[in-house]
Coordinates of C-alpha atoms and ligand atoms in Angstrom, one line a residue:
M270 CA 0.0 -0.1 -0.1
S271 CA 1.2 3.6 -0.6
D272 CA 1.4 6.1 1.9
K273 CA -1.7 8.0 0.4
K274 CA -4.5 5.2 0.6
R275 CA -8.1 5.3 -0.6
I276 CA -10.3 3.6 1.8
G277 CA -14.2 2.6 1.6
V278 CA -16.6 3.1 4.6
L279 CA -19.4 1.1 5.2
T280 CA -22.4 0.1 8.0
S281 CA -23.9 -3.4 7.8
G282 CA -26.5 -5.0 10.2
G283 CA -29.0 -3.2 12.4
D284 CA -28.4 0.4 12.9
C285 CA -28.2 2.1 16.3
S286 CA -26.9 5.3 17.4
G287 CA -23.2 6.3 17.2
L288 CA -22.9 5.1 13.7
N289 CA -22.8 8.5 12.0
T290 CA -20.6 9.2 14.6
A291 CA -18.0 6.6 13.7
I292 CA -18.3 7.3 10.1
R293 CA -17.5 11.0 10.8
A294 CA -14.6 9.9 12.5
V295 CA -13.3 7.1 9.8
A296 CA -13.6 9.9 7.5
C297 CA -12.2 12.8 9.3
S298 CA -9.2 10.9 10.5
A299 CA -8.4 9.6 6.9
L300 CA -9.1 13.0 5.2
S301 CA -6.8 14.3 7.8
R302 CA -4.0 12.3 6.3
G303 CA -4.5 13.7 2.9
W304 CA -6.4 10.1 2.0
D305 CA -9.2 9.3 -0.3
V306 CA -12.6 8.1 1.8
F307 CA -15.4 6.6 0.0
G308 CA -18.7 6.0 1.9
I309 CA -20.3 2.7 0.5
Y310 CA -24.3 3.0 0.5
N311 CA -26.6 0.4 1.7
A312 CA -23.5 -1.9 3.7
T313 CA -22.4 -4.0 0.7
D314 CA -25.1 -3.5 -1.5
G315 CA -23.4 -0.1 -2.8
L316 CA -20.9 -2.1 -4.5
F317 CA -23.2 -4.9 -5.8
A318 CA -25.2 -2.2 -7.3
R319 CA -24.6 -1.3 -10.9
P320 CA -23.9 1.7 -11.1
M321 CA -22.0 1.6 -7.7
H322 CA -24.1 3.3 -5.0
Y323 CA -21.2 5.5 -2.9
K324 CA -20.1 8.8 -2.4
Q325 CA -16.4 10.3 -1.9
F326 CA -16.3 12.3 1.4
T327 CA -14.9 15.6 2.1
Y328 CA -14.9 17.7 5.1
A329 CA -17.8 19.7 3.9
D330 CA -20.1 16.3 4.3
F331 CA -20.0 16.6 7.8
D332 CA -21.0 20.5 7.9
F333 CA -25.0 18.7 8.4
P334 CA -24.5 17.3 11.8
Y335 CA -25.3 13.7 10.7
A336 CA -22.6 12.5 13.4
R337 CA -25.0 13.9 15.9
L338 CA -27.7 12.0 14.9
G339 CA -29.0 7.9 15.4
G340 CA -28.9 6.1 12.1
T341 CA -26.5 5.6 9.4
M342 CA -25.8 8.1 6.7
L343 CA -24.8 5.5 4.6
G344 CA -27.5 3.3 4.9
T345 CA -27.4 -0.6 6.1
N346 CA -29.0 -3.7 5.5
N347 CA -29.5 -7.0 8.0
S348 CA -31.2 -8.9 5.6
G349 CA -28.3 -11.4 5.4
N350 CA -29.0 -12.5 1.7
P351 CA -27.2 -10.5 -0.5
N352 CA -28.4 -12.6 -3.3
Q353 CA -31.3 -10.5 -3.8
Q354 CA -30.3 -7.0 -4.7
I355 CA -33.5 -4.3 -4.9
T356 CA -32.6 -2.5 -8.0
A357 CA -33.2 1.4 -8.8
D358 CA -36.3 0.8 -10.6
G359 CA -37.6 -1.4 -7.5
S360 CA -37.2 -4.6 -9.0
V361 CA -35.2 -7.6 -7.6
E362 CA -32.0 -8.8 -9.2
E363 CA -31.0 -12.6 -8.4
L364 CA -27.2 -12.6 -8.1
T365 CA -25.1 -16.0 -7.5
D366 CA -22.7 -16.3 -5.0
E367 CA -20.1 -15.9 -8.0
Q368 CA -21.6 -12.9 -9.3
L369 CA -21.6 -11.0 -6.2
V370 CA -18.1 -11.7 -5.3
E371 CA -17.2 -10.5 -9.3
R372 CA -18.9 -7.4 -8.4
F373 CA -17.4 -6.8 -5.3
R374 CA -14.1 -7.4 -6.7
D375 CA -14.6 -5.3 -9.9
G376 CA -16.1 -2.0 -7.6
V377 CA -13.4 -2.4 -5.2
K378 CA -10.8 -2.1 -8.2
E379 CA -13.0 0.6 -10.1
L380 CA -12.8 2.7 -6.6
G381 CA -8.9 1.6 -6.6
L382 CA -9.4 0.7 -2.6
D383 CA -6.8 -0.7 -0.5
A384 CA -9.0 -1.0 2.4
L385 CA -12.4 -1.2 3.5
V386 CA -13.3 -0.3 6.9
V387 CA -16.7 -2.2 8.0
I388 CA -18.6 -1.1 11.1
G389 CA -20.8 -3.9 11.8
G390 CA -22.2 -6.6 14.2
D391 CA -20.6 -10.3 14.3
G392 CA -22.7 -11.3 11.6
S393 CA -22.2 -9.0 9.2
M394 CA -18.8 -8.6 9.7
A395 CA -18.4 -12.2 8.6
I396 CA -20.1 -11.8 5.5
V397 CA -18.3 -9.0 4.3
S398 CA -15.0 -10.4 5.5
K399 CA -15.7 -13.3 3.0
F400 CA -16.1 -10.8 0.4
C401 CA -12.8 -9.0 1.1
Q402 CA -11.0 -12.4 1.5
Q403 CA -12.3 -13.4 -1.8
A404 CA -11.8 -10.2 -3.7
G405 CA -8.5 -9.6 -2.2
I406 CA -9.0 -6.5 -0.3
A407 CA -8.2 -5.4 3.3
M408 CA -10.3 -4.9 5.8
V409 CA -10.5 -3.5 9.4
G410 CA -13.9 -4.0 11.6
I411 CA -15.4 -1.9 14.1
P412 CA -17.9 -3.3 16.4
K413 CA -21.4 -2.2 16.7
T414 CA -24.4 -3.7 18.1
I415 CA -27.2 -2.7 21.0
D416 CA -27.0 -6.2 21.9
N417 CA -23.4 -5.6 23.2
D418 CA -22.5 -9.5 22.5
A419 CA -19.9 -8.7 20.0
P420 CA -17.2 -11.2 20.4
A421 CA -14.0 -10.3 21.9
T422 CA -15.1 -6.6 22.6
E423 CA -16.5 -5.7 26.1
S424 CA -18.2 -2.6 24.9
A425 CA -19.7 -2.1 21.1
I426 CA -21.0 1.1 19.5
G427 CA -25.0 1.7 20.1
F428 CA -25.0 -0.3 23.5
A429 CA -25.0 2.9 25.8
T430 CA -27.5 4.9 24.1
A431 CA -30.0 1.6 23.9
R432 CA -29.3 1.0 27.5
N433 CA -30.1 4.3 28.1
I434 CA -33.3 4.2 26.4
V435 CA -34.4 1.2 28.2
M436 CA -33.3 2.9 32.0
E437 CA -35.7 6.2 30.4
A438 CA -38.3 3.9 29.5
L439 CA -38.6 2.2 33.0
D440 CA -38.3 5.8 34.4
R441 CA -41.2 7.1 32.8
L442 CA -43.1 3.6 33.1
D443 CA -42.5 3.9 36.8
T444 CA -44.5 6.7 37.4
T445 CA -47.8 5.2 35.5
A446 CA -47.4 2.0 37.1
N447 CA -47.4 3.8 40.5
S448 CA -50.2 5.7 39.7
H449 CA -52.3 2.8 38.6
Q450 CA -50.8 -0.1 41.0
R451 CA -49.7 -2.1 37.7
I452 CA -47.4 -4.5 37.1
M453 CA -45.2 -2.9 33.5
I454 CA -43.7 -5.8 31.9
V455 CA -41.3 -4.4 29.3
E456 CA -40.1 -6.3 26.4
V457 CA -36.1 -5.5 25.4
M458 CA -34.2 -6.4 22.5
G459 CA -31.0 -8.0 22.2
R460 CA -31.8 -11.0 20.4
G461 CA -30.1 -14.0 22.3
A462 CA -28.3 -12.1 24.7
G463 CA -29.5 -10.4 27.7
H464 CA -27.2 -7.3 28.6
L465 CA -29.3 -4.9 27.5
A466 CA -32.2 -6.3 29.6
L467 CA -30.1 -6.6 32.5
E468 CA -27.8 -3.7 32.4
G469 CA -31.2 -1.3 31.3
A470 CA -33.1 -3.1 34.2
I471 CA -30.4 -2.3 37.1
A472 CA -30.4 1.0 35.9
G473 CA -34.2 1.6 35.7
M474 CA -34.7 -0.1 39.0
A475 CA -36.8 -2.9 37.9
D476 CA -38.2 -5.7 40.3
I477 CA -37.8 -8.7 37.9
C478 CA -35.3 -9.0 34.9
L479 CA -35.3 -12.4 32.5
I480 CA -32.7 -12.7 30.3
P481 CA -31.8 -15.5 27.6
E482 CA -28.6 -17.0 29.8
I483 CA -30.6 -17.8 32.9
P484 CA -33.6 -20.3 33.5
Y485 CA -36.2 -19.0 35.3
T486 CA -39.9 -20.5 36.3
Y487 CA -43.4 -18.9 36.0
E488 CA -43.5 -19.9 39.6
G489 CA -40.5 -18.3 40.5
V490 CA -42.0 -14.9 38.9
V491 CA -45.5 -15.0 40.5
K492 CA -43.7 -15.8 43.9
K493 CA -41.8 -12.5 43.5
L494 CA -44.7 -10.4 42.3
R495 CA -46.7 -11.6 45.6
E496 CA -43.7 -10.8 47.7
I497 CA -43.6 -7.5 46.2
R498 CA -47.4 -6.8 46.7
A499 CA -47.4 -8.3 50.4
S500 CA -44.1 -5.9 51.1
G501 CA -46.3 -3.0 50.4
R502 CA -45.1 -1.7 47.5
S503 CA -47.6 -0.6 45.0
H504 CA -46.3 -1.4 41.4
T505 CA -43.9 -3.4 39.5
L506 CA -41.3 -3.4 36.8
M507 CA -40.6 -6.3 35.1
V508 CA -38.2 -6.3 32.3
V509 CA -38.0 -9.4 29.6
A510 CA -35.5 -9.9 27.2
E511 CA -37.1 -10.8 23.6
G512 CA -34.7 -13.6 23.4
I513 CA -35.9 -15.7 26.5
K514 CA -38.3 -18.6 25.8
T515 CA -41.7 -19.3 27.8
P516 CA -41.4 -21.7 30.3
E517 CA -42.9 -23.9 27.7
G518 CA -39.5 -23.6 25.6
K519 CA -41.2 -21.3 23.1
H520 CA -39.7 -18.5 21.6
F521 CA -41.8 -15.9 19.9
Y522 CA -41.1 -14.3 16.6
A523 CA -41.9 -11.3 14.7
A524 CA -44.3 -11.0 11.3
N525 CA -40.8 -11.9 9.6
G526 CA -40.3 -15.3 11.0
R527 CA -36.4 -14.0 11.8
T528 CA -36.5 -11.8 14.9
F529 CA -38.0 -12.3 18.3
A530 CA -41.1 -10.4 19.3
G531 CA -44.3 -11.4 21.8
V532 CA -42.8 -12.7 25.3
A533 CA -44.0 -9.6 27.0
N534 CA -47.5 -10.2 25.5
Y535 CA -47.3 -13.9 26.4
F536 CA -46.5 -12.9 30.2
T537 CA -49.3 -9.9 30.5
E538 CA -52.1 -12.8 29.4
R539 CA -51.2 -15.2 31.8
L540 CA -50.5 -13.3 34.4
S541 CA -53.7 -11.4 34.2
Q542 CA -55.5 -15.0 34.6
E543 CA -53.8 -15.3 38.0
P544 CA -56.6 -15.0 40.9
D545 CA -54.4 -12.0 42.5
K546 CA -55.8 -10.1 39.9
F547 CA -52.7 -8.7 38.8
N548 CA -53.0 -5.7 36.8
V549 CA -50.7 -6.0 34.3
R550 CA -49.6 -4.3 31.0
A551 CA -47.1 -5.0 28.2
N552 CA -44.7 -2.7 26.7
I553 CA -42.9 -3.4 23.6
L554 CA -39.8 -0.9 23.2
G555 CA -39.1 -2.5 20.0
H556 CA -37.0 -0.1 17.5
V557 CA -36.9 3.0 19.6
Q558 CA -34.1 1.4 21.2
R559 CA -32.1 1.6 18.1
G560 CA -32.8 5.4 17.6
G561 CA -31.9 8.7 19.0
T562 CA -29.0 11.4 19.0
P563 CA -26.0 8.9 20.6
M564 CA -24.9 9.5 24.0
A565 CA -21.5 10.6 24.9
Q566 CA -20.1 7.2 25.8
D567 CA -21.1 6.2 22.3
R568 CA -19.7 8.9 20.4
L569 CA -16.4 8.5 22.5
L570 CA -16.2 4.8 21.9
A571 CA -17.3 5.5 18.3
S572 CA -14.6 8.2 17.6
A573 CA -11.9 6.2 19.4
F574 CA -12.7 2.7 17.3
A575 CA -12.5 4.8 14.1
V576 CA -9.1 6.7 15.0
H577 CA -7.8 3.3 15.9
A578 CA -8.9 1.8 12.9
I579 CA -7.0 4.2 10.6
E580 CA -4.0 4.0 12.5
L581 CA -4.2 0.5 11.7
L582 CA -4.4 0.9 8.1
E583 CA -1.4 3.7 8.5
K584 CA 0.6 1.0 9.5
G585 CA -0.4 -1.5 7.0
Q586 CA -1.9 -3.7 9.4
T587 CA -5.0 -5.5 7.8
N588 CA -7.5 -7.8 8.7
R589 CA -8.1 -6.6 12.2
M590 CA -11.0 -5.9 14.3
V591 CA -11.1 -3.2 16.7
V592 CA -11.8 -4.2 20.4
C593 CA -12.1 -2.4 23.7
Q594 CA -10.5 -5.1 26.2
K595 CA -10.3 -4.3 29.9
G596 CA -11.5 -0.5 29.1
R597 CA -8.5 -0.2 26.7
I598 CA -8.7 0.1 22.8
S599 CA -6.8 -2.5 21.3
D600 CA -7.1 -4.7 18.0
M601 CA -7.2 -8.7 17.3
D602 CA -6.9 -10.9 14.2
L603 CA -10.1 -10.8 12.2
K604 CA -10.0 -14.7 12.2
D605 CA -9.3 -15.1 15.7
V606 CA -12.4 -12.8 16.3
L607 CA -15.0 -14.6 13.9
K608 CA -13.9 -18.1 15.8
I609 CA -15.3 -16.8 19.1
A610 CA -19.5 -17.2 19.0
H611 CA -21.1 -14.2 20.4
T612 CA -20.6 -13.0 24.2
P613 CA -23.7 -13.6 26.2
V614 CA -24.0 -12.5 29.7
D615 CA -22.2 -14.5 32.3
P616 CA -25.0 -16.1 34.8
N617 CA -21.9 -16.0 37.4
G618 CA -20.8 -11.9 36.6
A619 CA -20.7 -8.8 38.1
M620 CA -24.1 -7.7 36.6
V621 CA -25.9 -10.6 37.5
Q622 CA -24.6 -10.1 41.3
V623 CA -25.4 -6.8 41.3
A624 CA -28.7 -7.5 40.4
R625 CA -29.3 -10.2 42.7
G626 CA -27.9 -8.2 45.3
L627 CA -30.6 -5.4 44.7
G628 CA -33.0 -8.4 45.1
M629 CA -34.0 -8.2 41.8
Y630 CA -35.5 -11.7 40.1
V631 CA -33.3 -12.8 37.6
G632 CA -34.1 -16.7 37.4
E633 CA -33.1 -19.6 39.7
Ligands
F6P906 O1 -29.0 -6.9 16.5 C1 -29.6 -5.6 16.7 C2 -31.0 -6.0 16.7 O2 -31.8 -4.8 17.1 C3 -31.8 -7.1 17.9 O3 -31.6 -6.7 19.1 C4 -33.0 -7.6 17.4 O4 -33.6 -8.5 17.9 C5 -33.0 -7.2 15.9 O5 -31.7 -6.7 15.9 C6 -34.0 -6.7 14.9 O6 -33.8 -6.8 13.8 P1 -35.0 -6.3 12.9 O7 -34.1 -4.5 12.7 O8 -34.4 -6.4 11.5 O9 -36.3 -6.1 13.1

């Protein structure tokens, strides 16, 4: 690679707050070195599309305060199926795996890219790194996910803001639950991981929190609800991670058949039928958790990750993933990162201990 580089940057997977901060930081850090920076639209789709869908960044692109906003100015895709490309006229173009690799390779060549900075979750990181390998282009990954289960990193962009949204929702629900002596059940995203539910529940001072990593019993939940009532407390905040199974071992799926949704409604219906006449309401936070202006913590993480990614490229170190370990920004071989499965909540870890220490019911 020459000293002056041409790099691409893209966001891939579900959006979250802090992505625009990361895009800006990648662009500014590269522009300050005199490099050319290309933003690729809609994850890798921008490279598969013909004509390609990209823009060359200049500082002027950041006059508008994108970096302060949620979402991603480059668009993203979490369908996991690049073989079906939606064309500019709205029709679907079916591409074989070979055609995708060919387009990716040609796209990278046409733009003259030395490297691609991929801001994504573990799923998209694995997909994009395969294309990069096949196309012979260097890559550096930056982890983002509100689920905070990305391998090898203790923090990922988007988690802090989403956790705050859960906390704020619980703050708001607490007053209305108190006024009506209700049990508020709050369904929180996170897919198979309970980090968002658990940390949101602790910050939001919930009484019960069910997460996929810890088995619970329905009887345990009812017992806790009765204890709360007997203690003289008027209301209850109960957080349920979307990825938990019902006591019968059932997951509920959203209409797309792929993501989880529905467990709060399940508990609401079942608990309402108890002889205790529990007054229960379900609240599904959904994609609210992915929006809004990023908190300082996510802006700092996004900026630090991006600067580290550009420094790696400057030193000629590629196929790395930027990570945060023991509070320090570092990096790991992407291959090794991808071998690690996602990072669930440790049932014996510090956060679970805090929850239990507070008397929160988190399962058996
Ligand atoms: O991985 C992020 C996430 O928000 C999960 O917490 C959630 O299960 C899923 O994405 C929702 O995906 P979609 O945006 O496709 O509904």
